[in-house]
Coordinates of C-alpha atoms in Angstrom, one line a residue:
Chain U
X240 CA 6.0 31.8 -39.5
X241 CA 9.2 33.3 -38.1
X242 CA 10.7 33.4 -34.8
X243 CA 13.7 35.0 -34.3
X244 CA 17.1 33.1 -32.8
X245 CA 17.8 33.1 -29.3
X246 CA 21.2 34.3 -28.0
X247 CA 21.4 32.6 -24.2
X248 CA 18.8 30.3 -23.5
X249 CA 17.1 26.9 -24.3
X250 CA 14.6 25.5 -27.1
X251 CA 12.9 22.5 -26.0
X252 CA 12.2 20.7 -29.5
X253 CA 10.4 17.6 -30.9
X254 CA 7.7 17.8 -28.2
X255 CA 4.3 16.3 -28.9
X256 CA 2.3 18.3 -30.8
X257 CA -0.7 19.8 -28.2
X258 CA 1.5 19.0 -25.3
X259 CA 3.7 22.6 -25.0
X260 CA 1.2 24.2 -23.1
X261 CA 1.2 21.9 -20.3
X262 CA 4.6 21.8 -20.2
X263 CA 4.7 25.5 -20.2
X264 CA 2.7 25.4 -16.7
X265 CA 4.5 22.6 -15.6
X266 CA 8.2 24.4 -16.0
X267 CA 6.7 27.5 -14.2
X268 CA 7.4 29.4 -17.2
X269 CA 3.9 31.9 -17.1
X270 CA 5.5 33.2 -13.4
X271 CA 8.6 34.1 -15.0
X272 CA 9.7 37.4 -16.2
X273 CA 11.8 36.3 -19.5
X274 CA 10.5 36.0 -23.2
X275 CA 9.3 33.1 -24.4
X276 CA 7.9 32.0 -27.6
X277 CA 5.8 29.2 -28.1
X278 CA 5.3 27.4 -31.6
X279 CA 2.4 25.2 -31.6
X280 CA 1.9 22.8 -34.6
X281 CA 5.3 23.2 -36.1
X282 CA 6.3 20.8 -39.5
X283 CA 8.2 18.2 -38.6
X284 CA 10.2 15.8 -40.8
X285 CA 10.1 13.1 -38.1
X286 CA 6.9 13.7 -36.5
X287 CA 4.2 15.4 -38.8
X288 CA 3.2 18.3 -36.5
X289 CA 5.3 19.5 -33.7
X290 CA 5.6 22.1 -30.4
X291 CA 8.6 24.3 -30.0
X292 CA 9.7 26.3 -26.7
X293 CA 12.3 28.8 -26.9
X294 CA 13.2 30.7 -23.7
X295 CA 15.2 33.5 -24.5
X296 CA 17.1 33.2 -21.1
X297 CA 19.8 31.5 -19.3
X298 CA 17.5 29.6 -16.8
X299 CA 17.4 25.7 -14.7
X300 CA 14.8 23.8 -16.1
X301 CA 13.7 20.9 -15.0
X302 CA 14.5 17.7 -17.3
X303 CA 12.2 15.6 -15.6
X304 CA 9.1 17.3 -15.8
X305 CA 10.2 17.6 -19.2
X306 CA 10.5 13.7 -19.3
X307 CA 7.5 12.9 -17.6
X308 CA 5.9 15.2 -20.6
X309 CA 6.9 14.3 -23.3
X310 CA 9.9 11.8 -23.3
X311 CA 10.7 12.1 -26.9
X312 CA 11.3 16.0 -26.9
X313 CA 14.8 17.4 -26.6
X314 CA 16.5 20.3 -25.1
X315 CA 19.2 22.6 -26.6
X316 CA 21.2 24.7 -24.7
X317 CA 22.0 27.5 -26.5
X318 CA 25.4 30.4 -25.9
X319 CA 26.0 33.3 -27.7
X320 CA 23.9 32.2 -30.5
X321 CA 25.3 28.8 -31.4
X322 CA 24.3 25.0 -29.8
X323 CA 26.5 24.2 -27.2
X324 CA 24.5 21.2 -25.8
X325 CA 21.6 18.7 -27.0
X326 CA 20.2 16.4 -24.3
X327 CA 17.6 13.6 -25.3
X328 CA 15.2 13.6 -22.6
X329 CA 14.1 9.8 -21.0
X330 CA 11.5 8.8 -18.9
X331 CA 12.4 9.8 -14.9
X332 CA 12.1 7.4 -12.4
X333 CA 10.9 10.0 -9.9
X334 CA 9.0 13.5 -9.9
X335 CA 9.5 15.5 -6.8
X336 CA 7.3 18.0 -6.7
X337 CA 5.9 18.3 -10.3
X338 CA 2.4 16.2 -9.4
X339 CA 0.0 16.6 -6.9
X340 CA -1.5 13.6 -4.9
X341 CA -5.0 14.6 -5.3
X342 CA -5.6 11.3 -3.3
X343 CA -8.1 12.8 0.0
X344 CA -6.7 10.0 1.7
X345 CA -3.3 10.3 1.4
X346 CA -0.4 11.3 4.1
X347 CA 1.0 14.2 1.5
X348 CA -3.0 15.9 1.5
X349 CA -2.0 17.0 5.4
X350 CA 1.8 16.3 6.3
X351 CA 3.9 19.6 6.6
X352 CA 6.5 20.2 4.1
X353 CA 6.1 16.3 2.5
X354 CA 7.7 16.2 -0.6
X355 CA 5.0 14.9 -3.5
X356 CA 7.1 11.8 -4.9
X357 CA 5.6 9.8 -7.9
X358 CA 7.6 6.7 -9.0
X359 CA 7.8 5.2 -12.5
X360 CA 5.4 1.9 -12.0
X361 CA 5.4 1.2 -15.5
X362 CA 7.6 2.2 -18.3
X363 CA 5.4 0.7 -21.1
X364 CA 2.3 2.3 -20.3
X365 CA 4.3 5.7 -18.8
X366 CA 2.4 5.1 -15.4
X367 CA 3.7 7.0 -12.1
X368 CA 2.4 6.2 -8.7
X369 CA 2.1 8.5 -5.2
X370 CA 5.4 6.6 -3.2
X371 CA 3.2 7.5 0.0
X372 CA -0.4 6.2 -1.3
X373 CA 0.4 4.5 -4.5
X374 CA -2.7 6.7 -6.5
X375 CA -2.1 6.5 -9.8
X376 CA -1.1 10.2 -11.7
X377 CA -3.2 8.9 -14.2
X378 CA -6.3 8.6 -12.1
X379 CA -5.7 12.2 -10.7
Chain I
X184 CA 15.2 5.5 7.6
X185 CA 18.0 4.6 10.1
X186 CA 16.5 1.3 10.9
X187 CA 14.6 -1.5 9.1
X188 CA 10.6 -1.0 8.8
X189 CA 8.0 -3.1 8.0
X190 CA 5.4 -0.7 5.7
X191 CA 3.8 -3.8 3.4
X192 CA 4.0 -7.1 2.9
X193 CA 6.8 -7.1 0.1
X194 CA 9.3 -5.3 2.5
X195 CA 9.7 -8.7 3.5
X196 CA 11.4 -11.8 1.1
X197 CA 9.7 -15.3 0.9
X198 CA 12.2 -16.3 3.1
X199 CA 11.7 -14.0 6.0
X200 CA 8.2 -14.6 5.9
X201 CA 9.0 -18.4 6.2
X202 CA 11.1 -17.6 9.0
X203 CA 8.7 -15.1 10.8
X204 CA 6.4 -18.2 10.4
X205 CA 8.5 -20.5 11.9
X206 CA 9.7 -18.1 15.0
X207 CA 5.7 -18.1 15.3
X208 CA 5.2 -21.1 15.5
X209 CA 8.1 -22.1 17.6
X210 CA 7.0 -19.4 20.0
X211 CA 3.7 -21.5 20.3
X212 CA 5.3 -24.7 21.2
X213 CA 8.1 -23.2 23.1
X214 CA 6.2 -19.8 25.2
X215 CA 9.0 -20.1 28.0
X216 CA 12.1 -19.2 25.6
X217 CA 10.4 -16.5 24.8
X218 CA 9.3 -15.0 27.8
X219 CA 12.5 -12.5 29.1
X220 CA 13.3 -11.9 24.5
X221 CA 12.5 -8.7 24.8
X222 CA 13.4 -7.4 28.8
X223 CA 14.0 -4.1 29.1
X224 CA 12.5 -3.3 25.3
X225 CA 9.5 -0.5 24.9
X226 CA 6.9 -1.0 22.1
X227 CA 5.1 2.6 21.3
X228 CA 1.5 1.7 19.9
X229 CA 0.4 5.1 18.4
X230 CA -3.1 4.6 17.0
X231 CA -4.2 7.7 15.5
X232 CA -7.8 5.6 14.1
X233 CA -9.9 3.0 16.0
X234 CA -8.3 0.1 16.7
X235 CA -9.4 -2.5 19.4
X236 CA -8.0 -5.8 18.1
X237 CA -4.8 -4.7 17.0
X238 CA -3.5 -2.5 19.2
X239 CA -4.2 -5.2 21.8
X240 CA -2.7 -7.6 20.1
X241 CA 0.7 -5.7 19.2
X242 CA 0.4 -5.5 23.4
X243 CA -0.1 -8.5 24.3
X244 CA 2.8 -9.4 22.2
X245 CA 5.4 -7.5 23.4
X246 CA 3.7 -7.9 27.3
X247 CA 4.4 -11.8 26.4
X248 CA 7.6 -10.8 24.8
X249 CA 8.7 -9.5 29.0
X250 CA 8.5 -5.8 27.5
X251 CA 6.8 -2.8 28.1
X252 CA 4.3 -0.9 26.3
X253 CA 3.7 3.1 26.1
X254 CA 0.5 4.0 24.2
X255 CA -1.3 6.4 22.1
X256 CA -5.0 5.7 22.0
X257 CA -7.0 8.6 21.6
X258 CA -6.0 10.9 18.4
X259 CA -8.2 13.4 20.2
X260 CA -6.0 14.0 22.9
X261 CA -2.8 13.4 21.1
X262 CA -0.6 16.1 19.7
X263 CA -1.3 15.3 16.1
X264 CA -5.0 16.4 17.0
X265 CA -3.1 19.9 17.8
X266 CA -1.5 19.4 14.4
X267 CA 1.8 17.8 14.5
X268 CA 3.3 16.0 11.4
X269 CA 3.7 12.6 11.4
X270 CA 7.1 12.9 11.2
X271 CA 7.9 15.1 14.2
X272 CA 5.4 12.8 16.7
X273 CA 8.0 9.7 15.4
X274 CA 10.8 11.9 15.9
X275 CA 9.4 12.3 19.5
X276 CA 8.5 8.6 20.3
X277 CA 11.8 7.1 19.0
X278 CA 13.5 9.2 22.2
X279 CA 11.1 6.8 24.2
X280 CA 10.6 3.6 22.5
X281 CA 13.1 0.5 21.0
X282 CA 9.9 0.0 18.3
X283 CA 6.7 1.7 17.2
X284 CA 3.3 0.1 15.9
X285 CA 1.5 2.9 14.4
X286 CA -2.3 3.1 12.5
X287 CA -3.0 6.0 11.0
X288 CA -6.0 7.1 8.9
X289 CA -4.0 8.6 6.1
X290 CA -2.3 6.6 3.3
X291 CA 1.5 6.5 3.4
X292 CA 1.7 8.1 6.9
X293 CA 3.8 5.0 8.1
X294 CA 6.0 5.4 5.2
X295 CA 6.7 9.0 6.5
X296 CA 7.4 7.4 9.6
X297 CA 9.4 5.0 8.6
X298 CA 11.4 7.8 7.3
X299 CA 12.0 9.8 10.4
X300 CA 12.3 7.5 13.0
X301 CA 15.2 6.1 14.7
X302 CA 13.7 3.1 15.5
X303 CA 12.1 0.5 13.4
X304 CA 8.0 1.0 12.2
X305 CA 5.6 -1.4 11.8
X306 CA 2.8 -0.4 10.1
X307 CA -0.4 -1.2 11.7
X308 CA -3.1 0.1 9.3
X309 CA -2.7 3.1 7.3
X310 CA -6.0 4.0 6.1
X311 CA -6.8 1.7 3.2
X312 CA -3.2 1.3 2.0
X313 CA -1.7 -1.0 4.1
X314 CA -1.8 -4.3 6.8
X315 CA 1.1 -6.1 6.9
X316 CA 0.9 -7.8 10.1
X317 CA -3.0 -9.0 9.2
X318 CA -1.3 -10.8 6.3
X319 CA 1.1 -12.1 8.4
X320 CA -1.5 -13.6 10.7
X321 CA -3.3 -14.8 7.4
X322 CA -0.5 -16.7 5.9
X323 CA 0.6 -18.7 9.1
X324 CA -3.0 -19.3 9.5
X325 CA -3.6 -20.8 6.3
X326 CA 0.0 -22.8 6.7
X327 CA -1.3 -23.7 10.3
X328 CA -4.8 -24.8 8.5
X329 CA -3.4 -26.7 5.4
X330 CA -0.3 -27.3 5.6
X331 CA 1.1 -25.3 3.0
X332 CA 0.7 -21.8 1.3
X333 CA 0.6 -23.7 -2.7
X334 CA -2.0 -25.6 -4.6
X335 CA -4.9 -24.0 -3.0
X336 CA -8.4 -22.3 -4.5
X337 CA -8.5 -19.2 -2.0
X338 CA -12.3 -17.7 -2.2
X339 CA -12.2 -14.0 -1.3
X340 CA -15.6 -12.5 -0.7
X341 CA -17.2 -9.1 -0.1
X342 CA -15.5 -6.0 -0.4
X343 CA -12.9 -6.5 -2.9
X344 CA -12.5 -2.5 -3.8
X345 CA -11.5 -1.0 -0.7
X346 CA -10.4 -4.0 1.4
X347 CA -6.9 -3.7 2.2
X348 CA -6.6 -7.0 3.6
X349 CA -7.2 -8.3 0.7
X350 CA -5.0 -7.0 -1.4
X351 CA -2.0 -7.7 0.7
X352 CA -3.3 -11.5 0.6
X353 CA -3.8 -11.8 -2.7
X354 CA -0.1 -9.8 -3.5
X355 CA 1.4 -11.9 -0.7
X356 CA -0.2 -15.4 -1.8
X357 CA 0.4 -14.8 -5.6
X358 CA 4.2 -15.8 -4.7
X359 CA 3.3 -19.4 -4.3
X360 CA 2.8 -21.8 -6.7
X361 CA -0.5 -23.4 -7.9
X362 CA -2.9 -21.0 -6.3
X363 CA -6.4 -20.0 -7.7
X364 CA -8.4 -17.2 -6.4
X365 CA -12.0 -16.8 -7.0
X366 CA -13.1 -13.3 -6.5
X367 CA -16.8 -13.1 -5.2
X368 CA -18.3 -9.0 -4.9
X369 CA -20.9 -7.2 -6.1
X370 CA -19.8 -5.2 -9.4
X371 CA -19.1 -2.2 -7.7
X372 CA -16.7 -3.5 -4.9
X373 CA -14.7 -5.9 -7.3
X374 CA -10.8 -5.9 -6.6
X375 CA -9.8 -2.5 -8.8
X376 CA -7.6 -4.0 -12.1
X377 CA -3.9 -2.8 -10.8
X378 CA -4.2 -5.2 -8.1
X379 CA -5.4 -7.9 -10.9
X380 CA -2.4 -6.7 -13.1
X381 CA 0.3 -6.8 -10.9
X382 CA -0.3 -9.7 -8.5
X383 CA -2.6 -12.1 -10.4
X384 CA -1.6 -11.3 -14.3
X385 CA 1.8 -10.2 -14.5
X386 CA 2.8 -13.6 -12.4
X387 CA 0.1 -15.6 -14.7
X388 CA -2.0 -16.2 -10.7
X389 CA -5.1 -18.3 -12.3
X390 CA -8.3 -16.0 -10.9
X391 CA -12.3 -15.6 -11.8
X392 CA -14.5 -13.3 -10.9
X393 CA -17.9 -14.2 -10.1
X394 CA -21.0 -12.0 -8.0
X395 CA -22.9 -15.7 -6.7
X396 CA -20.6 -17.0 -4.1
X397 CA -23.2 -20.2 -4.1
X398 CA -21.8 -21.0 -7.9
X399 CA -18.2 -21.4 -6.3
X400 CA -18.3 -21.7 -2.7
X401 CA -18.2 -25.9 -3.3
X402 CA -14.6 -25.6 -5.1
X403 CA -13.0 -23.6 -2.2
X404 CA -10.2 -24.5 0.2
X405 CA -10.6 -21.5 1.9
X406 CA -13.2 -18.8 1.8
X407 CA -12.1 -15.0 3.1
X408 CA -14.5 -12.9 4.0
X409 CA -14.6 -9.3 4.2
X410 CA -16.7 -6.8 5.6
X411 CA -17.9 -4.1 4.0
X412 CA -16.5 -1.0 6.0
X413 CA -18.1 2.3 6.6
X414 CA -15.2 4.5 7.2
X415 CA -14.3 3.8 3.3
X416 CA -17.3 5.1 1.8
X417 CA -17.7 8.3 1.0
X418 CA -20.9 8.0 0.4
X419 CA -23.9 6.6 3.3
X420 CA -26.4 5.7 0.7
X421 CA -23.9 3.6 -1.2
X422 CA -22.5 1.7 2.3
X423 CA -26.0 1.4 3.3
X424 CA -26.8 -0.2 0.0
X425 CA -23.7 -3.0 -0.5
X426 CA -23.0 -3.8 3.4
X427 CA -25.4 -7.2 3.3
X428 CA -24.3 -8.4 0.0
X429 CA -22.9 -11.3 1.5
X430 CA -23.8 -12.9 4.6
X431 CA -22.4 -16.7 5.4
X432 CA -24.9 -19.0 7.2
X433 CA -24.5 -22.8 8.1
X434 CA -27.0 -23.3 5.2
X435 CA -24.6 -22.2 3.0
X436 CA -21.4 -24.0 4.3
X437 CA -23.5 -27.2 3.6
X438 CA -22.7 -26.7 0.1
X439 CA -18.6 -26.3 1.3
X440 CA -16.3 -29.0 1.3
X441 CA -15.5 -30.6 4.6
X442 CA -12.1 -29.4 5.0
X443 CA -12.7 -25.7 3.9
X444 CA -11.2 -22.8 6.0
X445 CA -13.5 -19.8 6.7
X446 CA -11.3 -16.8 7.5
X447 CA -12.0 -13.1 8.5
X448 CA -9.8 -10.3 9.5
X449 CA -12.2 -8.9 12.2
X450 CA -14.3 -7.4 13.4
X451 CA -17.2 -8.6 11.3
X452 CA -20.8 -6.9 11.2
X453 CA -23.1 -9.5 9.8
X454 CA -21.4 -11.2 7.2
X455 CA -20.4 -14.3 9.1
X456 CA -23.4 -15.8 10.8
X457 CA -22.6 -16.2 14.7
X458 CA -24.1 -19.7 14.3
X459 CA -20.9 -20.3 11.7
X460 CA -18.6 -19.9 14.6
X461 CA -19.6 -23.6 16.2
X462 CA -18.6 -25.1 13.2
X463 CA -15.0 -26.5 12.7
X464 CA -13.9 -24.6 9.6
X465 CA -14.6 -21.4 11.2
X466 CA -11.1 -20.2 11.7
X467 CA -11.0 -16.2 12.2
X468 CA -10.8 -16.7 16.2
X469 CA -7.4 -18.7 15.2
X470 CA -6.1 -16.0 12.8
X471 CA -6.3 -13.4 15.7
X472 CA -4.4 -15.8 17.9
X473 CA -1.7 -16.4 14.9
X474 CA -1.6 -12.6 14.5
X475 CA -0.3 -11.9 18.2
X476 CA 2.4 -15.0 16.9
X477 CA 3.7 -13.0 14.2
X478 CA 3.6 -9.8 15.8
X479 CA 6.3 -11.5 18.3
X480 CA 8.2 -12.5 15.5
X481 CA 8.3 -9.6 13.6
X482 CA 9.0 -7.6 16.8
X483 CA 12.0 -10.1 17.6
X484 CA 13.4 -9.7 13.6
X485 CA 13.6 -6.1 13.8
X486 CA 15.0 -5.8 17.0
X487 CA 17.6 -8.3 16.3
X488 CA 16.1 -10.4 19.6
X489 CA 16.3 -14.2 19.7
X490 CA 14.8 -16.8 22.0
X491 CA 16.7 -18.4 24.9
X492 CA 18.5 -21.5 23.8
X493 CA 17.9 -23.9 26.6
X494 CA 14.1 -23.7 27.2

């Protein structure tokens, strides 16, 4: 399968296979107005299977939701057709405002304008916790 | 945060607690050095949830402290039942007050207080997060008791799931050396397995778990009880159904050792038999005593206060 080469923009690479759709809400990229291809089940050399985003335009993403995705994937930045960047993507210590507390209880259900802050709690098992209530993401 | 708060038990080190503990107790022997620490200081208690015991007590602190106190009682005629955040009421009461004790139903609201107050927080129950100053008034309690905070078998008994107190013991105990906790609930109030994992596991805390507290109750030091709370329960059926799992009677102490220590955060329901009260290791009238202690103390830490040297 082809997809053709992007001119300005960014290809998020080596992402889990299964995972780009989430990470296609995630970024916000289905309220955009740009094109963006999606390659689901790519081959990989490293990894078997693979996803690939490409957005074919010069827009901020944000690395951490990116991170907190899939901390193995990478982005290139791409200009005027060549690769003028490659970041490896880590784990983030914080989200702001890519999670919801779906916690009933907590402060952030009710408080106006309160950031959602999860904090890395455990690297080995990838766990984030609510700062405010300390819910687990993963029990959301 | 412009000023130091006091949101859970680990905002504090091992040594502050020790000193908290000693201010406490040197408050108790010494009442009169105390008396003018805090002249001219205001205390704000907001209590946005039902509170009798500690609001009074964070009062009578500060009263015995020579401060004043200004006071939210009633959420219902407050402004946050009008719908103002959390952070703009602080905002407000730091204008007024040198400190603020706040309970709140919601989890984290003291942390967002914390955040946009001038003055320093102390949380006083934010839903079923947090309790800092409960632990405080449970660890110079059980130093007051025994003696020392190591080498002890603490039974903890009842609701284990959603009993904040508990938590912040067992995280707040699990510093000291040579501790075993036995965990006594029915299965579906047992402590929830993050609490196990980062207090008892990760710091290799020896712990069992157990449903009978007869099988145990002869190997305690102390035995904390809990009482099953309605306001955590979604459900009616399910409070209705787990609130007498454990009730404590003299019968029962007979098989305790002589020198146990029966605690209780307060207010109980049924689970501690009034007839327990007469005996001697009842101890949860003490601990509310000790909790007014190191409410002074914390109050004198963070505002920088200190007793008068020649009393």
């Amino acid at each position: 399968m082809n997809v053709d080469s992007i001119r300005d923009g960014i290809v998020i690479d080596h992402i889990s296979a299964g995972s780009a759709m989430k990470l296609y809400h995630l970024l916000g990229l289905d309220s955009l107005d740009v094109p963006v291809a999606m390659i689901i089940n790519a081959v990989s050399a490293k990894r078997g299977r693979k996803d690939i985003i490409k957005i074919d335009a010069d827009i901020p993403v944000d690395l951490d939701v990116i991170g907190y995705v899939d901390p193995g994937a990478t982005v290139n930045i791409i200009r005027e057709g060549r690769l003028q960047e490659k970041k490896q993507i880590g784990m983030p210590e914080t989200l702001v405002n890519v999670l919801r507390c779906k916690n009933p209880r907590c402060i952030s259900s009710c408080e106006q304008e309160l950031d959602q802050i999860f904090r890395l709690s455990d690297r080995a098992s990838k766990e984030y916790r609510c700062v405010w209530c300390e819910t687990r993401a993963a029990d959301l | 945060m412009n000023q130091r708060s006091i949101i859970d038990v680990p905002d504090l080190s091992p040594d502050e607690i020790n000193s908290l503990m000693d201010t406490a107790e040197d408050i108790i022997s010494h009442p009169d050095a105390y008396a003018d620490a805090c002249h001219r200081k205001k205390l704000a208690t907001l209590f946005f949830e039902p509170s009798t015991r500690t609001r009074l007590s964070f009062e009578a602190a500060m009263y015995e402290l020579g401060g004043n106190v200004i006071s939210v009682t009633d959420a219902l005629s407050s402004s946050a039942a009008k719908g103002e955040s959390v952070a703009d009421t602080v905002k407000t009461v730091s204008c007024y007050a040198d400190i603020i004790a706040m309970r709140h139903p919601k989890e984290g609201a003291a942390a967002v207080a914390a955040r946009n107050a001038s003055v320093p927080v102390i949380n006083a129950g934010d839903g079923g997060h947090c309790h800092p100053t409960q632990t405080l008034a449970d660890l110079l309690t059980i130093r007051r008791e025994k003696g020392r905070l190591n080498n002890l078998t603490i039974g903890l008994c009842g609701d284990l799931k959603f009993g904040r107190t508990v938590h912040s013991l067992i995280n707040a105990m699990s510093r000291y050396d040579g501790l075993k906790f036995v965990l006594v609930s029915p299965e579906e109030l047992k402590l929830p397995s993050y609490v196990k994992n980062e207090a008892l596991k990760s710091r290799n805390v020896a712990y069992e778990q157990t449903t009978d507290l007869m099988e145990v109750i002869g190997s305690l030091d102390i035995l904390y009880m809990t009482r099953v709370q309605r306001e955590r329960f979604f459900n009616e059926e399910d409070y209705l159904r787990l609130r007498d799992s454990y009730i404590l009677t003299p019968e029962k102490l007979k098989h305790a050792r002589e020198d146990l220590s029966v605690m209780h955060p307060l207010p109980r329901v049924n689970e501690i038999s009034v007839a327990v009260d007469e005996d001697p290791r009842a101890c949860y009238f003490k601990q509310v005593l000790n909790g007014k202690y190191m409410r002074m103390a914390l109050m004198l830490m963070l505002l920088g206060l200190k007793r008068k040297e020649d009393c």
